[in-house]
Short mmCIF file of C-alpha atoms and ligand atoms in Angstrom, two decimals:
data_model
loop_
_atom_site.label_atom_id
_atom_site.label_comp_id
_atom_site.label_asym_id
_atom_site.label_seq_id
_atom_site.Cartn_x
_atom_site.Cartn_y
_atom_site.Cartn_z
CA MET A 1 93.97 82.92 98.72
CA ILE A 2 94.58 79.95 96.46
CA PRO A 3 97.02 80.29 93.57
CA GLY A 4 96.41 78.81 90.15
CA ALA A 5 97.34 75.18 89.61
CA PHE A 6 100.81 74.26 88.40
CA ASP A 7 103.11 71.30 87.96
CA TYR A 8 106.09 71.20 90.26
CA HIS A 9 109.64 70.31 89.27
CA ARG A 10 112.69 69.96 91.47
CA PRO A 11 115.87 69.71 89.37
CA ARG A 12 119.14 68.69 91.03
CA THR A 13 121.52 70.53 88.72
CA LEU A 14 121.64 73.86 86.96
CA ASP A 15 121.77 72.18 83.54
CA GLU A 16 118.63 70.26 84.40
CA ALA A 17 116.90 73.47 85.51
CA ILE A 18 117.87 75.22 82.28
CA SER A 19 116.70 72.38 80.08
CA LEU A 20 113.40 72.23 81.98
CA LEU A 21 112.93 75.96 81.39
CA ALA A 22 113.63 75.48 77.71
CA SER A 23 111.33 72.51 77.26
CA LEU A 24 108.44 73.85 79.36
CA GLY A 25 108.52 77.23 77.69
CA GLU A 26 107.19 80.61 78.73
CA GLU A 27 104.54 79.33 81.11
CA SER A 28 107.28 78.08 83.41
CA ARG A 29 108.96 80.05 86.20
CA VAL A 30 111.77 79.30 88.59
CA VAL A 31 111.06 79.67 92.28
CA ALA A 32 113.76 80.43 94.82
CA GLY A 33 112.60 81.51 98.28
CA GLY A 34 109.14 82.19 96.92
CA HIS A 35 108.60 85.30 99.02
CA SER A 36 107.91 87.58 96.09
CA LEU A 37 106.54 84.99 93.68
CA ILE A 38 104.10 83.15 95.97
CA PRO A 39 102.34 86.34 97.15
CA MET A 40 101.96 87.28 93.46
CA MET A 41 100.62 83.80 92.68
CA LYS A 42 98.15 84.02 95.57
CA LEU A 43 96.86 87.25 94.05
CA ARG A 44 96.85 85.52 90.64
CA MET A 45 99.04 88.27 89.28
CA ALA A 46 101.38 85.43 88.34
CA VAL A 47 99.88 82.18 87.07
CA PRO A 48 102.75 79.94 85.95
CA GLU A 49 101.84 76.46 84.74
CA HIS A 50 105.16 75.00 85.82
CA LEU A 51 107.23 75.88 88.84
CA ILE A 52 110.89 74.91 88.74
CA ASP A 53 112.15 74.90 92.31
CA LEU A 54 115.88 75.67 92.59
CA ARG A 55 116.17 74.59 96.24
CA GLU A 56 118.22 71.48 95.55
CA VAL A 57 120.57 72.88 92.95
CA ALA A 58 123.78 72.76 94.94
CA GLU A 59 125.76 74.81 92.38
CA LEU A 60 123.58 77.82 93.20
CA ARG A 61 124.63 77.89 96.85
CA GLY A 62 127.66 79.07 98.69
CA ILE A 63 129.74 82.13 99.41
CA ALA A 64 133.37 82.45 98.31
CA VAL A 65 135.77 85.29 99.08
CA GLU A 66 139.06 84.81 97.25
CA GLY A 67 141.71 87.27 96.21
CA GLY A 68 139.45 90.31 96.43
CA GLN A 69 136.70 88.61 94.45
CA ILE A 70 133.41 87.75 96.13
CA THR A 71 131.08 85.19 94.56
CA ILE A 72 127.69 84.51 96.07
CA GLY A 73 125.43 81.75 94.75
CA ALA A 74 121.98 82.96 93.75
CA MET A 75 120.21 80.62 96.21
CA THR A 76 122.06 82.03 99.22
CA THR A 77 119.39 83.18 101.66
CA GLN A 78 119.35 86.59 103.32
CA GLN A 79 119.84 84.79 106.62
CA GLU A 80 122.99 83.15 105.23
CA VAL A 81 124.24 86.53 104.00
CA ILE A 82 123.71 87.96 107.50
CA GLY A 83 125.37 84.95 109.14
CA SER A 84 128.53 85.00 107.01
CA GLU A 85 131.46 86.48 108.94
CA GLU A 86 133.53 86.30 105.76
CA LEU A 87 131.10 88.58 103.95
CA ALA A 88 130.68 90.86 106.94
CA SER A 89 134.38 91.57 106.92
CA ALA A 90 134.95 91.74 103.16
CA CYS A 91 131.76 93.61 102.26
CA PRO A 92 129.82 94.75 105.34
CA ILE A 93 127.13 96.68 103.46
CA LEU A 94 125.57 93.33 102.50
CA ARG A 95 124.78 92.39 106.11
CA GLU A 96 123.61 95.92 106.88
CA ALA A 97 121.18 95.86 103.95
CA ALA A 98 120.01 92.27 104.48
CA LEU A 99 119.07 93.05 108.08
CA GLN A 100 116.69 95.72 106.78
CA ILE A 101 114.85 93.36 104.46
CA ALA A 102 111.47 92.02 105.59
CA ASP A 103 111.54 89.97 108.81
CA PRO A 104 113.35 86.89 110.20
CA GLN A 105 111.00 84.29 108.74
CA ILE A 106 111.12 85.86 105.29
CA ARG A 107 114.92 86.19 105.45
CA SER A 108 115.25 82.51 106.26
CA LEU A 109 113.80 81.56 102.86
CA GLY A 110 114.18 84.68 100.69
CA THR A 111 117.32 84.54 98.58
CA LEU A 112 119.80 87.10 97.38
CA GLY A 113 119.33 85.86 93.80
CA GLY A 114 115.55 86.15 94.00
CA ASN A 115 115.85 89.63 95.45
CA VAL A 116 118.01 90.90 92.60
CA ALA A 117 116.30 88.92 89.78
CA ASN A 118 112.77 89.88 90.81
CA GLY A 119 112.91 93.38 89.33
CA ASP A 120 110.59 94.99 91.88
CA PRO A 121 111.85 98.55 92.46
CA GLY A 122 111.05 97.99 96.16
CA ASN A 123 113.70 95.31 96.52
CA ASP A 124 116.69 96.51 98.53
CA MET A 125 119.58 94.48 97.14
CA PRO A 126 119.54 95.81 93.57
CA ALA A 127 120.67 99.30 94.64
CA VAL A 128 123.30 97.77 96.91
CA MET A 129 124.53 95.75 93.93
CA GLN A 130 124.64 98.90 91.79
CA ALA A 131 126.64 100.72 94.45
CA LEU A 132 129.05 97.78 94.58
CA ASP A 133 129.17 97.63 90.77
CA ALA A 134 128.36 93.92 91.04
CA ALA A 135 127.94 91.63 88.05
CA PHE A 136 125.24 89.00 87.65
CA VAL A 137 126.23 85.66 86.15
CA LEU A 138 123.41 84.42 83.90
CA ARG A 139 123.27 80.87 82.57
CA GLY A 140 121.05 79.83 79.71
CA PRO A 141 120.88 77.29 76.92
CA GLU A 142 123.52 79.29 75.03
CA GLY A 143 125.95 79.29 77.91
CA GLU A 144 127.05 81.86 80.43
CA ARG A 145 127.21 85.64 80.28
CA GLU A 146 127.64 88.47 82.75
CA VAL A 147 125.53 91.60 83.04
CA VAL A 148 126.51 94.36 85.46
CA ALA A 149 123.89 95.44 87.99
CA ARG A 150 124.02 98.97 86.63
CA ALA A 151 122.75 97.74 83.24
CA PHE A 152 120.43 94.95 84.43
CA TYR A 153 117.24 96.81 85.35
CA GLU A 154 115.01 98.05 82.52
CA GLY A 155 111.68 98.80 84.19
CA PRO A 156 109.37 97.43 86.86
CA PHE A 157 109.73 93.62 86.76
CA THR A 158 111.67 93.94 83.52
CA THR A 159 115.33 93.04 83.54
CA ALA A 160 118.08 91.88 81.20
CA LEU A 161 117.43 88.28 82.26
CA GLY A 162 116.57 86.49 79.04
CA GLU A 163 113.84 83.92 78.65
CA GLY A 164 115.26 80.58 79.63
CA GLU A 165 118.08 82.11 81.64
CA VAL A 166 118.80 81.54 85.32
CA LEU A 167 120.77 83.86 87.56
CA ALA A 168 123.53 81.60 88.83
CA ALA A 169 125.70 83.87 90.97
CA ILE A 170 126.62 87.41 91.87
CA ARG A 171 130.19 88.60 91.52
CA ILE A 172 131.52 91.56 93.45
CA ALA A 173 135.02 93.01 93.54
CA ALA A 174 135.57 93.44 97.28
CA PRO A 175 135.65 97.13 98.19
CA ALA A 176 139.06 98.42 99.29
CA ALA A 177 140.15 97.81 102.88
CA GLY A 178 139.21 100.80 105.02
CA HIS A 179 136.25 101.80 102.85
CA GLY A 180 133.16 103.31 104.46
CA TRP A 181 129.68 101.92 103.82
CA ALA A 182 126.05 102.47 104.71
CA TYR A 183 122.59 101.41 103.64
CA GLU A 184 120.05 103.88 105.01
CA LYS A 185 116.40 102.92 104.59
CA GLN A 186 113.32 104.74 105.73
CA LYS A 187 110.30 102.46 106.11
CA ARG A 188 107.01 102.69 107.93
CA LYS A 189 107.45 99.44 109.82
CA ILE A 190 109.42 96.19 109.84
CA GLY A 191 108.61 94.22 106.72
CA ASP A 192 107.86 97.29 104.63
CA TYR A 193 109.54 98.31 101.42
CA ALA A 194 111.50 101.56 101.48
CA THR A 195 109.83 104.94 101.34
CA ALA A 196 113.31 105.85 100.13
CA ALA A 197 116.70 104.24 100.69
CA ALA A 198 120.31 104.87 99.72
CA ALA A 199 123.41 102.71 99.45
CA VAL A 200 126.73 104.52 99.76
CA LEU A 201 130.36 103.32 99.59
CA LEU A 202 133.29 105.69 100.10
CA GLU A 203 137.07 105.58 99.98
CA LEU A 204 139.05 108.34 101.65
CA GLU A 205 142.70 109.31 101.36
CA GLY A 206 144.07 111.90 103.75
CA GLY A 207 140.61 113.30 104.38
CA THR A 208 139.76 113.57 100.68
CA CYS A 209 137.18 111.36 99.03
CA ARG A 210 138.87 109.47 96.20
CA LYS A 211 136.00 107.14 95.30
CA ALA A 212 132.27 107.23 95.94
CA SER A 213 129.32 105.04 94.94
CA VAL A 214 125.70 105.99 95.45
CA ALA A 215 122.53 104.12 94.47
CA LEU A 216 118.87 104.51 95.39
CA THR A 217 116.00 102.12 96.20
CA ASN A 218 112.29 102.48 95.43
CA VAL A 219 112.31 106.03 94.12
CA GLY A 220 111.96 105.13 90.46
CA ASP A 221 110.86 102.33 88.15
CA THR A 222 114.21 100.68 88.73
CA PRO A 223 117.01 101.04 91.25
CA LEU A 224 118.94 104.20 90.38
CA HIS A 225 122.69 104.53 90.10
CA ALA A 226 123.33 108.15 91.13
CA ALA A 227 126.47 109.00 89.12
CA ASP A 228 126.07 112.77 89.59
CA ALA A 229 125.87 112.34 93.35
CA GLU A 230 129.14 110.41 93.20
CA ALA A 231 130.79 113.14 91.16
CA ALA A 232 129.72 115.70 93.80
CA LEU A 233 131.64 113.76 96.44
CA VAL A 234 134.85 112.73 94.70
CA GLY A 235 137.67 115.18 95.39
CA SER A 236 135.81 116.81 98.30
CA SER A 237 136.45 116.48 102.01
CA LEU A 238 132.83 115.32 102.37
CA ASP A 239 132.04 118.66 103.96
CA ALA A 240 128.46 119.88 104.36
CA ALA A 241 128.43 121.54 100.94
CA ALA A 242 129.54 118.34 99.16
CA VAL A 243 127.00 116.24 101.07
CA GLU A 244 124.21 118.64 100.14
CA ALA A 245 125.35 118.69 96.51
CA ALA A 246 125.21 114.88 96.43
CA ALA A 247 121.76 114.88 98.08
CA ALA A 248 120.55 117.42 95.51
CA ALA A 249 121.90 115.29 92.65
CA ALA A 250 120.04 112.28 94.05
CA ARG A 251 116.80 114.24 94.43
CA ALA A 252 117.15 115.34 90.82
CA ILE A 253 116.90 111.77 89.49
CA ALA A 254 114.28 110.49 91.96
CA GLU A 255 110.86 109.85 90.42
CA PRO A 256 109.03 107.97 93.15
CA ALA A 257 105.49 106.74 92.75
CA GLU A 258 102.82 108.39 94.83
CA ASP A 259 101.48 105.65 97.08
CA GLY A 260 100.74 104.79 100.71
CA ARG A 261 104.33 105.67 101.53
CA GLY A 262 103.65 109.30 100.88
CA PRO A 263 103.31 111.98 98.25
CA ARG A 264 105.94 112.31 95.61
CA ALA A 265 107.48 115.52 96.99
CA PHE A 266 107.94 113.90 100.39
CA ARG A 267 109.67 110.87 98.94
CA VAL A 268 111.93 113.03 96.80
CA HIS A 269 112.86 115.03 99.90
CA LEU A 270 113.46 111.83 101.83
CA THR A 271 115.75 110.54 99.07
CA GLY A 272 118.09 113.44 99.82
CA VAL A 273 117.86 112.77 103.56
CA MET A 274 118.75 109.09 103.11
CA VAL A 275 121.70 109.95 100.86
CA ALA A 276 123.03 112.53 103.35
CA ARG A 277 122.68 110.12 106.28
CA ALA A 278 124.33 107.30 104.37
CA ILE A 279 127.27 109.54 103.41
CA GLU A 280 127.71 110.66 107.04
CA ALA A 281 127.57 107.07 108.31
CA ALA A 282 129.97 105.81 105.63
CA LYS A 283 132.37 108.67 106.38
CA ARG A 284 132.43 107.79 110.11
CA ARG A 285 133.23 104.19 109.26
CA ALA A 286 135.94 104.89 106.67
CA GLY A 287 139.50 104.89 107.85
CA MET B 1 97.48 69.12 87.19
CA SER B 2 97.46 66.06 89.29
CA LYS B 3 98.05 65.57 92.95
CA MET B 4 101.48 64.65 94.14
CA HIS B 5 102.59 62.28 96.82
CA VAL B 6 104.14 64.20 99.70
CA LYS B 7 106.11 62.82 102.58
CA MET B 8 107.54 64.73 105.48
CA THR B 9 108.45 64.43 109.13
CA VAL B 10 106.05 66.44 111.25
CA ASN B 11 106.67 66.72 114.98
CA GLY B 12 108.89 63.67 114.80
CA SER B 13 106.46 61.39 112.92
CA GLN B 14 106.56 60.39 109.28
CA VAL B 15 103.47 61.60 107.47
CA GLU B 16 102.32 61.07 103.90
CA GLY B 17 99.52 62.41 101.81
CA LEU B 18 98.26 63.33 98.39
CA ALA B 19 98.02 67.03 97.66
CA GLU B 20 98.03 69.43 94.77
CA PRO B 21 101.45 71.10 94.52
CA ARG B 22 99.78 74.51 94.98
CA THR B 23 98.43 73.52 98.39
CA LEU B 24 99.97 75.87 100.92
CA LEU B 25 101.79 74.15 103.75
CA ILE B 26 99.48 75.79 106.30
CA HIS B 27 96.44 74.19 104.63
CA PHE B 28 98.12 70.80 104.48
CA LEU B 29 98.99 70.99 108.18
CA ARG B 30 95.61 72.22 109.32
CA GLU B 31 93.22 70.47 106.95
CA GLN B 32 94.97 67.27 106.02
CA LEU B 33 96.94 66.56 109.20
CA GLY B 34 94.51 68.18 111.63
CA LEU B 35 97.26 70.29 113.19
CA THR B 36 95.29 73.45 113.88
CA GLY B 37 97.89 75.02 116.17
CA PRO B 38 99.46 77.15 113.43
CA HIS B 39 96.86 79.76 112.50
CA ILE B 40 96.03 81.75 109.39
CA GLY B 41 96.03 85.39 110.37
CA CYS B 42 96.73 87.55 107.35
CA ASP B 43 97.37 85.02 104.56
CA THR B 44 99.82 87.59 103.15
CA SER B 45 103.17 86.73 104.85
CA HIS B 46 102.94 89.57 107.37
CA CYS B 47 101.56 88.41 110.72
CA GLY B 48 103.54 85.27 111.56
CA ALA B 49 100.55 83.40 113.06
CA CYS B 50 101.31 80.53 110.65
CA THR B 51 104.97 80.23 111.70
CA VAL B 52 106.39 76.71 111.81
CA ASP B 53 109.89 75.34 112.00
CA LEU B 54 111.11 73.87 108.70
CA ASP B 55 114.50 72.13 108.58
CA GLY B 56 115.70 74.23 111.51
CA LYS B 57 114.43 77.57 110.25
CA SER B 58 111.39 79.66 111.13
CA VAL B 59 109.11 80.03 108.14
CA LYS B 60 105.65 81.38 107.37
CA SER B 61 103.70 78.34 106.24
CA CYS B 62 101.15 80.48 104.36
CA THR B 63 103.93 81.37 101.91
CA LEU B 64 105.29 77.93 101.13
CA PHE B 65 103.82 75.27 98.87
CA VAL B 66 103.51 71.78 100.24
CA ALA B 67 105.55 70.69 97.21
CA GLN B 68 108.48 72.80 98.44
CA ALA B 69 108.22 71.22 101.88
CA ASN B 70 108.24 67.68 100.46
CA GLY B 71 110.91 65.73 102.36
CA ALA B 72 111.34 68.37 105.03
CA GLU B 73 111.27 68.17 108.78
CA VAL B 74 108.52 70.33 110.25
CA THR B 75 107.80 71.27 113.85
CA THR B 76 104.57 72.98 114.84
CA ILE B 77 103.41 74.21 118.24
CA GLU B 78 101.93 70.74 118.77
CA GLY B 79 105.46 69.32 118.74
CA LEU B 80 106.93 71.47 121.49
CA ALA B 81 105.52 69.90 124.65
CA ALA B 82 107.26 66.77 125.95
CA ALA B 83 105.82 63.33 125.24
CA ASP B 84 104.38 63.18 128.78
CA GLY B 85 102.45 66.38 128.12
CA SER B 86 104.62 68.67 130.23
CA LEU B 87 104.87 72.05 128.61
CA HIS B 88 107.96 73.46 126.91
CA PRO B 89 109.64 76.19 129.04
CA LEU B 90 108.41 78.76 126.51
CA GLN B 91 104.84 77.58 126.86
CA GLU B 92 105.17 77.69 130.66
CA ALA B 93 106.67 81.15 130.51
CA PHE B 94 103.92 82.54 128.25
CA ARG B 95 101.36 81.26 130.77
CA GLU B 96 103.28 82.46 133.80
CA HIS B 97 104.03 85.93 132.44
CA HIS B 98 100.69 86.51 130.75
CA GLY B 99 102.29 86.54 127.30
CA LEU B 100 98.90 86.16 125.62
CA GLN B 101 95.40 87.47 125.75
CA CYS B 102 93.20 86.10 122.97
CA GLY B 103 95.88 83.57 122.08
CA PHE B 104 95.52 83.81 118.32
CA CYS B 105 99.14 84.82 117.69
CA THR B 106 100.55 82.57 120.41
CA PRO B 107 101.35 79.36 118.49
CA GLY B 108 103.30 81.38 115.93
CA MET B 109 104.95 83.47 118.63
CA ILE B 110 106.12 80.45 120.60
CA THR B 111 107.24 78.49 117.55
CA ARG B 112 109.28 81.49 116.37
CA ALA B 113 110.66 82.13 119.88
CA TYR B 114 111.68 78.46 120.02
CA ARG B 115 113.93 78.91 116.96
CA LEU B 116 115.16 82.31 118.15
CA LEU B 117 116.43 80.74 121.37
CA GLN B 118 118.20 78.00 119.39
CA GLU B 119 119.94 80.68 117.34
CA ASN B 120 120.67 82.92 120.31
CA PRO B 121 120.14 81.33 123.74
CA THR B 122 120.82 84.57 125.64
CA PRO B 123 119.16 87.38 123.71
CA SER B 124 118.89 90.93 124.99
CA ASP B 125 115.43 92.52 125.03
CA GLU B 126 116.34 94.34 121.85
CA GLU B 127 117.43 91.11 120.18
CA ILE B 128 114.16 89.49 121.27
CA ARG B 129 112.15 92.33 119.74
CA PHE B 130 114.15 92.21 116.49
CA GLY B 131 114.03 88.40 116.36
CA MET B 132 110.25 88.43 116.90
CA SER B 133 109.57 91.25 114.46
CA GLY B 134 107.87 88.93 111.94
CA ASN B 135 105.10 88.13 114.44
CA LEU B 136 102.26 90.52 115.14
CA CYS B 137 100.03 90.59 118.20
CA ARG B 138 96.90 92.72 118.38
CA CYS B 139 96.35 92.25 122.12
CA THR B 140 99.31 92.24 124.45
CA GLY B 141 101.38 95.25 123.43
CA TYR B 142 104.34 92.82 123.33
CA GLN B 143 105.73 93.69 126.79
CA ASN B 144 104.72 90.39 128.32
CA ILE B 145 105.77 88.42 125.26
CA VAL B 146 109.28 89.81 125.61
CA LYS B 147 109.18 89.11 129.35
CA ALA B 148 108.06 85.52 128.75
CA ILE B 149 110.81 84.83 126.21
CA ARG B 150 113.42 86.36 128.49
CA ALA B 151 112.19 84.16 131.36
CA ALA B 152 112.15 81.04 129.18
CA ALA B 153 115.71 81.74 128.01
CA ALA B 154 116.86 81.95 131.65
CA GLU B 155 114.93 78.79 132.52
CA MET B 156 116.39 76.86 129.59
CA ALA B 157 119.92 78.04 130.41
CA ALA B 158 119.47 76.94 134.03
CA GLY B 159 118.07 73.58 132.90
CA LYS B 160 121.06 73.08 130.61
CA GLU B 161 123.52 73.91 133.39
CA ALA B 162 121.79 71.50 135.78
CA ALA B 163 122.03 68.77 133.15
CA GLU B 164 125.77 69.29 132.65
C1 FAD C 301 105.96 90.69 103.96
C2 FAD C 301 107.13 90.83 103.04
C3 FAD C 301 108.01 91.89 103.20
C4 FAD C 301 109.09 92.05 102.34
N1 FAD C 301 109.93 93.10 102.54
C5 FAD C 301 110.99 93.26 101.71
C6 FAD C 301 111.89 94.35 101.87
O1 FAD C 301 111.76 95.16 102.79
N2 FAD C 301 112.92 94.46 100.99
C7 FAD C 301 113.11 93.57 99.98
O2 FAD C 301 114.07 93.71 99.24
N3 FAD C 301 112.29 92.53 99.82
C8 FAD C 301 111.23 92.36 100.65
N4 FAD C 301 110.39 91.29 100.46
C9 FAD C 301 110.64 90.37 99.33
C10 FAD C 301 111.58 89.26 99.73
O3 FAD C 301 112.84 89.78 100.09
C11 FAD C 301 111.74 88.19 98.63
O4 FAD C 301 112.29 87.07 99.25
C12 FAD C 301 112.62 88.58 97.45
O5 FAD C 301 112.14 89.72 96.81
C13 FAD C 301 112.61 87.49 96.37
O6 FAD C 301 113.49 86.48 96.69
P1 FAD C 301 112.99 84.97 96.70
O7 FAD C 301 114.17 84.12 96.89
O8 FAD C 301 111.90 84.84 97.70
O9 FAD C 301 112.48 84.84 95.21
P2 FAD C 301 111.16 84.24 94.55
O10 FAD C 301 109.95 84.85 95.13
O11 FAD C 301 111.26 82.76 94.53
O12 FAD C 301 111.36 84.77 93.04
C14 FAD C 301 111.16 86.12 92.69
C15 FAD C 301 111.29 86.27 91.17
O13 FAD C 301 112.64 86.10 90.76
C16 FAD C 301 112.76 84.98 89.90
N5 FAD C 301 113.97 84.27 90.31
C17 FAD C 301 114.29 83.88 91.57
N6 FAD C 301 115.50 83.31 91.59
C18 FAD C 301 115.97 83.35 90.33
C19 FAD C 301 117.18 82.91 89.70
N7 FAD C 301 118.17 82.35 90.40
N8 FAD C 301 117.32 83.11 88.37
C20 FAD C 301 116.32 83.71 87.65
N9 FAD C 301 115.16 84.13 88.18
C21 FAD C 301 114.99 83.96 89.50
C22 FAD C 301 111.48 84.16 90.06
O14 FAD C 301 111.13 83.45 88.90
C23 FAD C 301 110.47 85.24 90.39
O15 FAD C 301 110.02 85.85 89.21
C24 FAD C 301 109.32 91.11 101.31
C25 FAD C 301 108.45 90.02 101.16
C26 FAD C 301 107.35 89.87 101.99
C27 FAD C 301 106.45 88.71 101.80
S1 FES C 302 99.04 83.90 107.97
FE1 FES C 302 101.09 83.57 107.35
S2 FES C 302 102.06 85.39 107.90
FE2 FES C 302 99.98 85.81 108.42
S1 FES C 303 97.21 87.53 122.14
FE1 FES C 303 95.65 88.20 120.80
S2 FES C 303 96.82 88.53 118.98
FE2 FES C 303 98.33 88.16 120.42
#
């Protein structure tokens, strides 16, 4: 499969990348790891005339954990996320989720920024970012702005990223010490997108849940922040009734497509199963 | 859209060529450089038959433009044997332990296993299976592939100890 022809650009700085995007116009696209874009180009579902490769933009790399604030450059690869001990201790759900994405070769090039900017409801990191209440730092010709993950996704492959903007970094307030976490994903095989998946973060105090975050992958047009599921958990002891109430709240917002991953009713059911498992796992880890 | 001048280090040698930016690395390697070790299995980033080493990472060369690889250091299966032709311990182990049948997946398997053992020289069987999960084989059932990688890891560790 041969993609359409394009001109290739390799800027060295973010400013250069942004001015290239502005001058080349709407037929230009940035490429990060290429592991969503290139398959689309091979199918000619994407036919950009200019590819702006971000691989040498040093400002887009790097992981910093400082004073409870985590900043991850958009070009950080999944493999780098997995390999970072700093991240694994400050925010372990990131490693857990990254290990469930695709396969080793794809994780060595695929980036965190590409995963969240892509807008495919199958991508795993967007729901994790919604559970973490992360913010995306967007840079464009007009400067910098932040959009929270919970407001970023508008529809399949449609996001708040403006034309001419580049996702520069992801900012996350580190979850409290002692929090519980889990990313539970059901897939048919390694390298498959989720049939349903759930990201859960919990904080407990004396056996009572004082904070809960729940978000869902691939059971809607966008990742879904499950606020009602959270409300079902907060104030409870995470007993069976609370877990089932949260699972029911998640099922209520799931609108999965009917595809090779199964009929709609099955995927809705599975959404509840993933949420329940993720709550149980997060509860075991909290403390 | 004109051709671009690409330069990279492949199996230790400097190579240059003219190619359209959209040329996939696998096509450049196979058709322009004559390195037909890396295979095209699925052409959709799933099977791993096209795996090469790029700047110290395993990548699927069917999902990378030659333009992106410009300036990189690439190792293919052709670059693993020693200059005198003696096989790499992984190649020996795949032969010894019957880690292949038709052989189609083998260059990708071995090239990926090569990087896996750099990252983790003493993997458990489970770590081998997880580390090799981007490579599919339609013949062997994987048992002997795991066995071969385990044997090569032991061989390489012993070789390293002897050298120290
Ligand atoms: C076989 C296979 C299996 C996969 N399985 C999974 C899976 O299980 N889960 C999962 O989440 N993903 C999966 N993926 C997708 C993979 O994780 C991609 O790497 C990821 O979706 C995109 O990241 P990238 O760096 O490759 O981005 P690219 O493909 O380079 O870009 C994707 C899109 O985002 C845009 N973009 C990228 N970076 C930026 C930026 N900094 N600013 C603005 N726009 C940007 C690009 O213009 C493009 O439109 C799979 C891919 C393959 C080929
Ligand atoms: S040919 Fe590249 S992954 Fe199958
Ligand atoms: S040996 Fe035939 S595909 Fe693996």
